[in-house]
Amino acid sequence: MTGVPVVLAAVSIAMSGFTTAAIYAIVVTDLRLPTTFLGVLASAQGAGSIIGGLIVGRLIARQGPVAVGAAGTVLFAVGCLARCLPWVPATVVGAVVAGVGLPWTLVAAVTAVQTHTPVALLGRVSATANTAMFGPLVLAIPVGSAAVHLGARPPLIAAVLICLTAVATVSGRPLTLRHAH
């Protein structure tokens, strides 16, 4: 069951890279704001990450890493969808929501790896999980940059669909994975 949260984190993190150029395009082209507004969005996403980070531990204790990873992936998708709206407040709220979701997926995956891997294998499994979660960024960022040639919104909509498909794919499995004592 360690694999499900790792896959959800990999998808969410890859889609965060895939949508980077699209967010720039939304800000500059659609909202007609200076590039300095990206600092506002980065701060909003950072604030969301702090909020998400403060509550993720309690959520994992109650719901388990699979459910929290799925919820984080859905929140990231909702954040991408909000950024599609041509309205500055929606873009800022989308950044906050995405900021909450991303650390949920990462912490859920790391928690699953740490709690369900035999101690003798923990280093190797952790390294493999980290590669699986962050490796796809290498391709996601340039592919997302190329996808912006279709417009700013198509990459964001694609990220929403990919994230929701990942959650739907694992939804047939139990969404609670508690610590086995």
Tab-separated table of C-alpha atoms in Angstrom, residues 97-173:
chain	number	residue	atom	x	y	z
A	97	VAL	CA	-5.555	25.601	-2.297
A	98	ALA	CA	-2.803	24.060	-4.441
A	99	GLY	CA	-0.373	24.992	-1.688
A	100	VAL	CA	-2.410	23.011	0.836
A	101	GLY	CA	-2.731	19.986	-1.443
A	102	LEU	CA	0.874	19.502	-2.531
A	103	PRO	CA	2.387	18.942	0.921
A	104	TRP	CA	-0.484	16.620	1.803
A	105	THR	CA	0.520	14.354	-1.076
A	106	LEU	CA	4.211	14.502	-0.213
A	107	VAL	CA	3.799	13.953	3.543
A	108	ALA	CA	1.320	11.125	2.932
A	109	ALA	CA	3.776	9.384	0.619
A	110	VAL	CA	6.757	9.809	2.939
A	111	THR	CA	4.681	8.643	5.910
A	112	ALA	CA	3.534	5.547	4.028
A	113	VAL	CA	7.099	4.711	3.061
A	114	GLN	CA	8.427	5.219	6.582
A	115	THR	CA	5.685	3.306	8.366
A	116	HIS	CA	5.264	0.371	5.975
A	117	THR	CA	8.826	-0.409	4.958
A	118	PRO	CA	11.013	-2.845	6.890
A	119	VAL	CA	13.841	-0.974	8.614
A	120	ALA	CA	16.515	-2.870	6.672
A	121	LEU	CA	15.060	-1.594	3.374
A	122	LEU	CA	14.078	1.925	4.424
A	123	GLY	CA	17.011	3.727	2.799
A	124	ARG	CA	16.581	2.033	-0.572
A	125	VAL	CA	12.801	2.327	-0.582
A	126	SER	CA	12.972	5.997	0.447
A	127	ALA	CA	15.466	6.769	-2.317
A	128	THR	CA	13.320	4.981	-4.881
A	129	ALA	CA	10.165	6.748	-3.682
A	130	ASN	CA	11.865	10.152	-3.861
A	131	THR	CA	13.050	9.427	-7.386
A	132	ALA	CA	9.537	8.348	-8.358
A	133	MET	CA	8.007	11.482	-6.836
A	134	PHE	CA	10.447	14.088	-8.135
A	135	GLY	CA	11.939	12.447	-11.241
A	136	PRO	CA	8.924	13.171	-13.485
A	137	LEU	CA	9.524	16.919	-13.040
A	138	VAL	CA	12.430	16.626	-15.461
A	139	LEU	CA	9.969	15.963	-18.282
A	140	ALA	CA	6.862	17.669	-16.902
A	141	ILE	CA	8.288	21.187	-16.900
A	142	PRO	CA	9.437	21.302	-20.547
A	143	VAL	CA	6.357	19.423	-21.766
A	144	GLY	CA	4.166	21.897	-19.864
A	145	SER	CA	6.093	24.778	-21.384
A	146	ALA	CA	5.471	23.382	-24.857
A	147	ALA	CA	1.794	22.812	-24.051
A	148	VAL	CA	1.347	26.534	-23.310
A	149	HIS	CA	1.545	27.089	-27.074
A	150	LEU	CA	-2.025	25.745	-27.061
A	151	GLY	CA	-2.975	28.473	-24.585
A	152	ALA	CA	-2.648	28.931	-20.840
A	153	ARG	CA	-5.730	26.960	-19.847
A	154	PRO	CA	-5.225	23.632	-21.688
A	155	PRO	CA	-2.229	22.603	-19.521
A	156	LEU	CA	-4.157	23.517	-16.369
A	157	ILE	CA	-7.206	21.526	-17.503
A	158	ALA	CA	-4.942	18.608	-18.462
A	159	ALA	CA	-3.387	18.695	-14.969
A	160	VAL	CA	-6.857	18.666	-13.404
A	161	LEU	CA	-7.876	15.662	-15.495
A	162	ILE	CA	-4.635	13.779	-14.829
A	163	CYS	CA	-4.858	14.371	-11.069
A	164	LEU	CA	-8.519	13.368	-10.872
A	165	THR	CA	-7.872	10.295	-13.019
A	166	ALA	CA	-5.090	9.246	-10.640
A	167	VAL	CA	-7.433	9.602	-7.658
A	168	ALA	CA	-10.247	7.763	-9.451
A	169	THR	CA	-7.850	4.958	-10.351
A	170	VAL	CA	-6.983	4.330	-6.697
A	171	SER	CA	-10.490	5.012	-5.367
A	172	GLY	CA	-11.444	1.355	-5.778
A	173	ARG	CA	-8.960	0.576	-3.011
